[in-house]
Coordinates of C-alpha atoms in Angstrom, one line a residue:
X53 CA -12.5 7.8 -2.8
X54 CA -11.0 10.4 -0.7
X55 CA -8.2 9.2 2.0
X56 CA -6.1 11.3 4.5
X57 CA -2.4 10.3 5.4
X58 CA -1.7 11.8 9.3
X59 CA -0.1 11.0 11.8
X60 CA -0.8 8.1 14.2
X61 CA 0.4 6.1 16.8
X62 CA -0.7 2.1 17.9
X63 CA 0.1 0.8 21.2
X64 CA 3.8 -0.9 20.9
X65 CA 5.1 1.3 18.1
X66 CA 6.3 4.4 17.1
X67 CA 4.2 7.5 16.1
X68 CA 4.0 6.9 12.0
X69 CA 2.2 7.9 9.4
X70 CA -1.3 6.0 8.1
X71 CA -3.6 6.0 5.7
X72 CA -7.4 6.8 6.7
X73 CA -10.7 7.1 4.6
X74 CA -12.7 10.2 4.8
X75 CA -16.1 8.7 4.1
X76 CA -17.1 4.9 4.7
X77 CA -15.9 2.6 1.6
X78 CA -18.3 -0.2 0.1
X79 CA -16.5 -3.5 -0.1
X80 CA -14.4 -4.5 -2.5
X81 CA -14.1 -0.8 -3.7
X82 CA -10.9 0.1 -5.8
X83 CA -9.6 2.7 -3.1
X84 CA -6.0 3.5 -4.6
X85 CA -3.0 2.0 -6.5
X86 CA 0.4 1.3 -5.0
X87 CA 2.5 3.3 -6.8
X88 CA 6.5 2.7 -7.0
X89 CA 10.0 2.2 -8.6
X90 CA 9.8 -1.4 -10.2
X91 CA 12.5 -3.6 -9.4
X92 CA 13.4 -7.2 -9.5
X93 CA 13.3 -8.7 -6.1
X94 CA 17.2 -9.3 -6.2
X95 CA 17.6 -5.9 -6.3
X96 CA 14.8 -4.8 -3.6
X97 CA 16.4 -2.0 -0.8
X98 CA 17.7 -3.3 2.0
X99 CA 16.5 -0.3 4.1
X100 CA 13.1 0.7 2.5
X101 CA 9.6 0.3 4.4
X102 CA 7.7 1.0 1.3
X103 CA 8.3 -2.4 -0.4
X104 CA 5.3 -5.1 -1.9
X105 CA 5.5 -8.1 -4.2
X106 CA 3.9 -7.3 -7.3
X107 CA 4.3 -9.9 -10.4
X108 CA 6.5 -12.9 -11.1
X109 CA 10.1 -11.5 -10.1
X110 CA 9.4 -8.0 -9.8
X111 CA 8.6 -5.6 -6.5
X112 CA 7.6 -1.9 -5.9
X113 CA 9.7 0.4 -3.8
X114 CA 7.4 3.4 -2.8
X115 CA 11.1 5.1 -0.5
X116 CA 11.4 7.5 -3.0
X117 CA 9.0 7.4 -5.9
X118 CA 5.2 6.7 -4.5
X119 CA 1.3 8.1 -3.3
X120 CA -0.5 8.1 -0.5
X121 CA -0.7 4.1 -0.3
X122 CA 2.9 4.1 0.9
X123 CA 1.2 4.9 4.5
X124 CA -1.3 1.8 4.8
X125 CA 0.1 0.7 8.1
X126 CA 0.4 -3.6 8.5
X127 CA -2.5 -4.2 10.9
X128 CA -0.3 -7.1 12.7
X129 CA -0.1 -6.6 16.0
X130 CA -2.4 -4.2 16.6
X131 CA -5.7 -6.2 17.5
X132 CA -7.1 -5.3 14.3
X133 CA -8.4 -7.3 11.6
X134 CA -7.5 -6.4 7.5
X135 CA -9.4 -4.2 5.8
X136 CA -8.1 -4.2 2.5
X137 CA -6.2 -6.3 0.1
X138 CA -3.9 -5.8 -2.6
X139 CA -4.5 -6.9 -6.1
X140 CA -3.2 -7.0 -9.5
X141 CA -5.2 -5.6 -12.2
X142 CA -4.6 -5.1 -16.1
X143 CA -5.8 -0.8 -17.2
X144 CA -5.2 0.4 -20.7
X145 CA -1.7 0.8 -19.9
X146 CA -0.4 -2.4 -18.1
X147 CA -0.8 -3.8 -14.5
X148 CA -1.1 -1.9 -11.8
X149 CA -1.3 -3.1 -8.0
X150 CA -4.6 -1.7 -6.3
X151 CA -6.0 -1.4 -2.9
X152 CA -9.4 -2.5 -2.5
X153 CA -11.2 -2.9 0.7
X154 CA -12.5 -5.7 2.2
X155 CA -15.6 -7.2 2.8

């Protein structure tokens, strides 16, 4: 699946950056995984915007190490409904955290 990260900007915030398909996406589709550093929550950034529970103690920090899926803006607040949810899943070489649409 193709996506485009560009700028955007929702009533009451700031111009950002978001995450957009290029062609419509059937639902629950694997779009993308949310790729970052792992960390254990008690060490989580205290500035980063890029952060997501993942398993048991552990997050991941896309700040500094991450893809596209760092730019999937939180729909709260905008009048919007979700679109997509975050999952774990096991691949050949561990767990990884995807991004699948919604039905």
């Amino acid at each position: 699946i193709n996506v485009l990260a560009q700028f955007c900007a929702f009533p009451s915030s700031y111009p950002q950056r978001g995450l957009f398909a290029a062609v419509k996406i059937k639902p629950n589709s694997h779009i993308i995984d949310y790729v970052g550093e792992v960390r254990l929550d008690t060490e989580e950034s205290k500035t980063s915007d890029y952060i997501l529970a993942f398993i048991e103690n552990l997050s991941l920090d896309a700040e500094r190490k991450g893809n596209e899926a760092r730019f999937i803006n939180d729909f709260r607040g905008t009048g919007k409904k979700q679109n997509v949810k975050f999952e774990t899943y096991e691949a050949h070489n561990g767990v990884r955290l995807g991004v699948f649409s919604m039905s």
